[in-house]
PDB file of C-alpha atoms in Angstrom:
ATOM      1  CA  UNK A   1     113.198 -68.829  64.708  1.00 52.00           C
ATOM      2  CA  UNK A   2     111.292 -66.316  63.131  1.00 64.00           C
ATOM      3  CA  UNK A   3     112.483 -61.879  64.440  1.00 64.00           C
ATOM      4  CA  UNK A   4     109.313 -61.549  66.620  1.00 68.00           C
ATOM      5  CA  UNK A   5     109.454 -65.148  68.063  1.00 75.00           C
ATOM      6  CA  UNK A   6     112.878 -64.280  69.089  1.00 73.00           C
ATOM      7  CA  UNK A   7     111.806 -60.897  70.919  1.00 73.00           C
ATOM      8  CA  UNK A   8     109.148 -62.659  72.353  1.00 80.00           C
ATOM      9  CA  UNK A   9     111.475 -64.898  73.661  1.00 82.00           C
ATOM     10  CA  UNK A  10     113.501 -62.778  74.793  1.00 80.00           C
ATOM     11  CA  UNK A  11     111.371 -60.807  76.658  1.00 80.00           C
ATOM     12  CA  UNK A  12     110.062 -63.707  78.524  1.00 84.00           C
ATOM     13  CA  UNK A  13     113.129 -64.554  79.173  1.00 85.00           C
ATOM     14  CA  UNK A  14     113.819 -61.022  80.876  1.00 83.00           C
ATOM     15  CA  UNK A  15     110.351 -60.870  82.456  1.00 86.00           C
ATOM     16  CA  UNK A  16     111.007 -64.715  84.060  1.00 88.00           C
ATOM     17  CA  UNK A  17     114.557 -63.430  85.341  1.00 86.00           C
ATOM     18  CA  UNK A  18     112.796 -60.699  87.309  1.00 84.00           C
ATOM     19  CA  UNK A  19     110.263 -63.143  88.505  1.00 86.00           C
ATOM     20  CA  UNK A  20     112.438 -66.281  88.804  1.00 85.00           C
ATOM     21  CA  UNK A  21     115.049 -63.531  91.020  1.00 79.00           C
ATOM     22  CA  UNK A  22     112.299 -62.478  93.395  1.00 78.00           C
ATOM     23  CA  UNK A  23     110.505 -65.960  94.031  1.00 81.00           C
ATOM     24  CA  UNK A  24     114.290 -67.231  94.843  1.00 77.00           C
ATOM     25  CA  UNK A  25     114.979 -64.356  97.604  1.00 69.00           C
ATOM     26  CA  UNK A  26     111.781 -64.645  99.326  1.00 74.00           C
ATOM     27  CA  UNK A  27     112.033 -68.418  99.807  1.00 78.00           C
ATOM     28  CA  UNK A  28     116.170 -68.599 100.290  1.00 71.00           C
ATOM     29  CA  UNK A  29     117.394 -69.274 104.003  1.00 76.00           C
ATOM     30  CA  UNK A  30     119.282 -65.887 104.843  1.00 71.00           C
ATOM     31  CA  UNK A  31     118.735 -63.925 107.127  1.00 76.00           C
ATOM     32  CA  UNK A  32     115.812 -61.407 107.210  1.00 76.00           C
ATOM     33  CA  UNK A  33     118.916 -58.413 106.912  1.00 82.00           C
ATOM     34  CA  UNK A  34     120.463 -60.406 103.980  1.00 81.00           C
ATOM     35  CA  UNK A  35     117.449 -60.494 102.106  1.00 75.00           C
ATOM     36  CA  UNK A  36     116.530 -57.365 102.546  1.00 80.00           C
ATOM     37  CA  UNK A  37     119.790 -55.904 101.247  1.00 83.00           C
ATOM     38  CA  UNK A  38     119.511 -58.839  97.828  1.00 77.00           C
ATOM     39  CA  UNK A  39     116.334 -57.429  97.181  1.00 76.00           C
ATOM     40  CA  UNK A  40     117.252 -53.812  97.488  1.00 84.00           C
ATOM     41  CA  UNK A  41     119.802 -54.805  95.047  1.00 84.00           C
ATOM     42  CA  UNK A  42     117.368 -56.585  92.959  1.00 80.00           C
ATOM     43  CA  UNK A  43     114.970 -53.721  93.450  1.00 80.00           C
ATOM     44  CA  UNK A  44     117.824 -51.165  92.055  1.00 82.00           C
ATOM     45  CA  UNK A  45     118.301 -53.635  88.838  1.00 82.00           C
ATOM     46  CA  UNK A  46     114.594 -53.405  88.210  1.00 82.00           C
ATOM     47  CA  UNK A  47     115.068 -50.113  86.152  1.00 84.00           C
ATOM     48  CA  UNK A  48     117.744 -51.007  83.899  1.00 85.00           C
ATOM     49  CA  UNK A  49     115.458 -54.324  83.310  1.00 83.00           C
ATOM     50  CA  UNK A  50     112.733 -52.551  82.130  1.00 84.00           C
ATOM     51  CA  UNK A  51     114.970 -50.295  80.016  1.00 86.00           C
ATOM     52  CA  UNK A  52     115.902 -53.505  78.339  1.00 85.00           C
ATOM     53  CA  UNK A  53     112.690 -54.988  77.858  1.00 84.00           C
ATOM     54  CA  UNK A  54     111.511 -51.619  76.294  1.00 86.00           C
ATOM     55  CA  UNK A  55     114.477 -51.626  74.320  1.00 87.00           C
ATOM     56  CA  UNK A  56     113.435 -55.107  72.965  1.00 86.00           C
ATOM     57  CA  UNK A  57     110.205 -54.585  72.175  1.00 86.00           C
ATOM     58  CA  UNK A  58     110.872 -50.872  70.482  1.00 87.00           C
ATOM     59  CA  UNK A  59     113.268 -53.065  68.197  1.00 87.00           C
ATOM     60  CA  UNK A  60     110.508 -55.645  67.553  1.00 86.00           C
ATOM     61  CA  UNK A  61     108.117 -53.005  66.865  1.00 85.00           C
ATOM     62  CA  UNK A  62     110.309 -51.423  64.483  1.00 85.00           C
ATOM     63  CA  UNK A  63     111.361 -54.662  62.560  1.00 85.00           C
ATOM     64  CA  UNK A  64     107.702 -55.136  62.106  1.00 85.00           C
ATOM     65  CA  UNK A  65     106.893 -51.620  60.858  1.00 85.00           C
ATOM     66  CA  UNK A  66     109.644 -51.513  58.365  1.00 83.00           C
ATOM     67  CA  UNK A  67     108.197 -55.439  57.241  1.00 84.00           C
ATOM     68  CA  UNK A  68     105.170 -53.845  57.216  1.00 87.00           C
ATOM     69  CA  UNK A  69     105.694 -51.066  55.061  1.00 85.00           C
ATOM     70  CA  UNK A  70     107.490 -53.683  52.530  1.00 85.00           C
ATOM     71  CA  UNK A  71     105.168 -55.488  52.279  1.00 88.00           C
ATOM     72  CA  UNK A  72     102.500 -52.692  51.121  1.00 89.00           C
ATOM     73  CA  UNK A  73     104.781 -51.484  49.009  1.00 87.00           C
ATOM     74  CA  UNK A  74     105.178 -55.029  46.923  1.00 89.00           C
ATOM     75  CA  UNK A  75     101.431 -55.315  47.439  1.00 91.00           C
ATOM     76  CA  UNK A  76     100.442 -51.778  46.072  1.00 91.00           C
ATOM     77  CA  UNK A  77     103.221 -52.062  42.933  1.00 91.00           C
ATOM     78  CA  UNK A  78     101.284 -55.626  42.120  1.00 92.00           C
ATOM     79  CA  UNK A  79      98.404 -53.576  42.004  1.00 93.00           C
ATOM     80  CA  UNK A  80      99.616 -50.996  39.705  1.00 92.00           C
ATOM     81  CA  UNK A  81     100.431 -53.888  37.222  1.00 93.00           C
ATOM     82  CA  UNK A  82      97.234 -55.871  37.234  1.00 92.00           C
ATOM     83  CA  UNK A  83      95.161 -52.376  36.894  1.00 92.00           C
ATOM     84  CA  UNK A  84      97.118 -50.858  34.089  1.00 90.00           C
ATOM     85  CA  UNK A  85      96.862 -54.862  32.355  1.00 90.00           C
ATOM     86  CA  UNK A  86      93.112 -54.889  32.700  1.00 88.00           C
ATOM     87  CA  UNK A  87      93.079 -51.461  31.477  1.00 88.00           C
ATOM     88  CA  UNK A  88      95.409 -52.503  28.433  1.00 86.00           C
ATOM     89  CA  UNK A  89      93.041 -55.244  27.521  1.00 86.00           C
ATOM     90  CA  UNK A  90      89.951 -53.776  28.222  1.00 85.00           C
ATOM     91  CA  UNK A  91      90.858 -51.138  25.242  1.00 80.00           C
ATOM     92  CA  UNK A  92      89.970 -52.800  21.959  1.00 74.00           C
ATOM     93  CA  UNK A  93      93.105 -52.004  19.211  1.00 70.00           C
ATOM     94  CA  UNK A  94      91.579 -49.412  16.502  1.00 66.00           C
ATOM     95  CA  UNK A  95      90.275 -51.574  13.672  1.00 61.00           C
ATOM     96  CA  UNK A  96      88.659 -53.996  15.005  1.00 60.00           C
ATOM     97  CA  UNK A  97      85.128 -55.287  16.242  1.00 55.00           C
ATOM     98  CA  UNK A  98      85.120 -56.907  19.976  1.00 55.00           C
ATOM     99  CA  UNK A  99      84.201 -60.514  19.636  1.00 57.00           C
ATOM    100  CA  UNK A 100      81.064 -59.771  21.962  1.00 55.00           C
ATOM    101  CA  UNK A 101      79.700 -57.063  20.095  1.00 50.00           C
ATOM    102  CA  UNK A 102      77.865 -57.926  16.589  1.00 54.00           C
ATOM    103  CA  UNK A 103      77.180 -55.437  14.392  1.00 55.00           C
ATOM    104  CA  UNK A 104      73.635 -53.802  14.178  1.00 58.00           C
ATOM    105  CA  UNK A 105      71.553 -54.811  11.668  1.00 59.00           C
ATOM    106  CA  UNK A 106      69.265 -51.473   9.607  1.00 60.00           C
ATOM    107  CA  UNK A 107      65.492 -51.502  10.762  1.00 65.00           C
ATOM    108  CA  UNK A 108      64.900 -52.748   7.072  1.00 63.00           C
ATOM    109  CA  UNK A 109      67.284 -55.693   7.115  1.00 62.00           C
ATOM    110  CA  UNK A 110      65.301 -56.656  10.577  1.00 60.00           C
ATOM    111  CA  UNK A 111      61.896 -55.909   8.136  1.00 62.00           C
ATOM    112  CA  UNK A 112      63.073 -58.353   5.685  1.00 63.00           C
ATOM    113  CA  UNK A 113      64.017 -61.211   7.910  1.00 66.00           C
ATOM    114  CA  UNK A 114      60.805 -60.633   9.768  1.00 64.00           C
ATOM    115  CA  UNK A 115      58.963 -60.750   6.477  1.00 61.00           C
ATOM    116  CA  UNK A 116      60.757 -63.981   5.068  1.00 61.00           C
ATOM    117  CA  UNK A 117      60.747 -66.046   8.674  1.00 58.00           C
ATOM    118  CA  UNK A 118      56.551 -65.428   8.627  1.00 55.00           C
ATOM    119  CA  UNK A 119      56.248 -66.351   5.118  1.00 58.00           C
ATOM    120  CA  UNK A 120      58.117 -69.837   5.911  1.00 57.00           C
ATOM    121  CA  UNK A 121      55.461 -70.836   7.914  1.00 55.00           C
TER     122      UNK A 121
END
């Protein structure tokens, strides 16, 4: 079970308590004086329910924060890498031509090949 399954869970496990608890008085056979005092009771638990129910989900909210901010931080340091590797290879090494540049030929060189290509027809 994953951590925020599990607070889920238990949170709706609190939250049916509280609900299960006051269904049950309401529909129990006691006396109208007996229930009154199990639900004053009930009533006075209320507080420290809700306490714990915040408590859980200030816990789940944390655990996902801090899994959170992990996870940006792998992300962003993977990022780092693949920019300064594209930058590395994107810088040709001193000496040499890039394959998809080709050297520029003088205006008389293009002339001459003009020249000779018309002539062969």
């Amino acid at each position: 079970m994953s951590k925020k399954s599990a607070g889920t869970f238990i949170g709706g496990m609190l939250l049916g308590s509280a609900v299960g608890t006051v269904v049950g008085l309401l529909i129990a056979p006691r006396t109208g004086r007996d229930t009154r005092k199990l639900l004053k009771k009930s009533a006075d638990a209320l507080p420290e329910l809700a306490e714990d129910l915040s408590s859980s989900v200030q816990l789940q909210a944390d655990r996902l924060s801090d899994s959170t901010l992990r996870n940006w931080d792998d992300t962003l340091a993977r990022l780092k890498v693949a920019i300064a590797a594209g930058l590395e290879a994107s810088v040709p090494e001193k000496g040499s031509v890039p394959e998809s540049v080709e050297p520029q030929k003088s205006e008389s060189a293009v002339a001459a090949e003009s020249n000779s290509s018309a002539n062969q027809h």
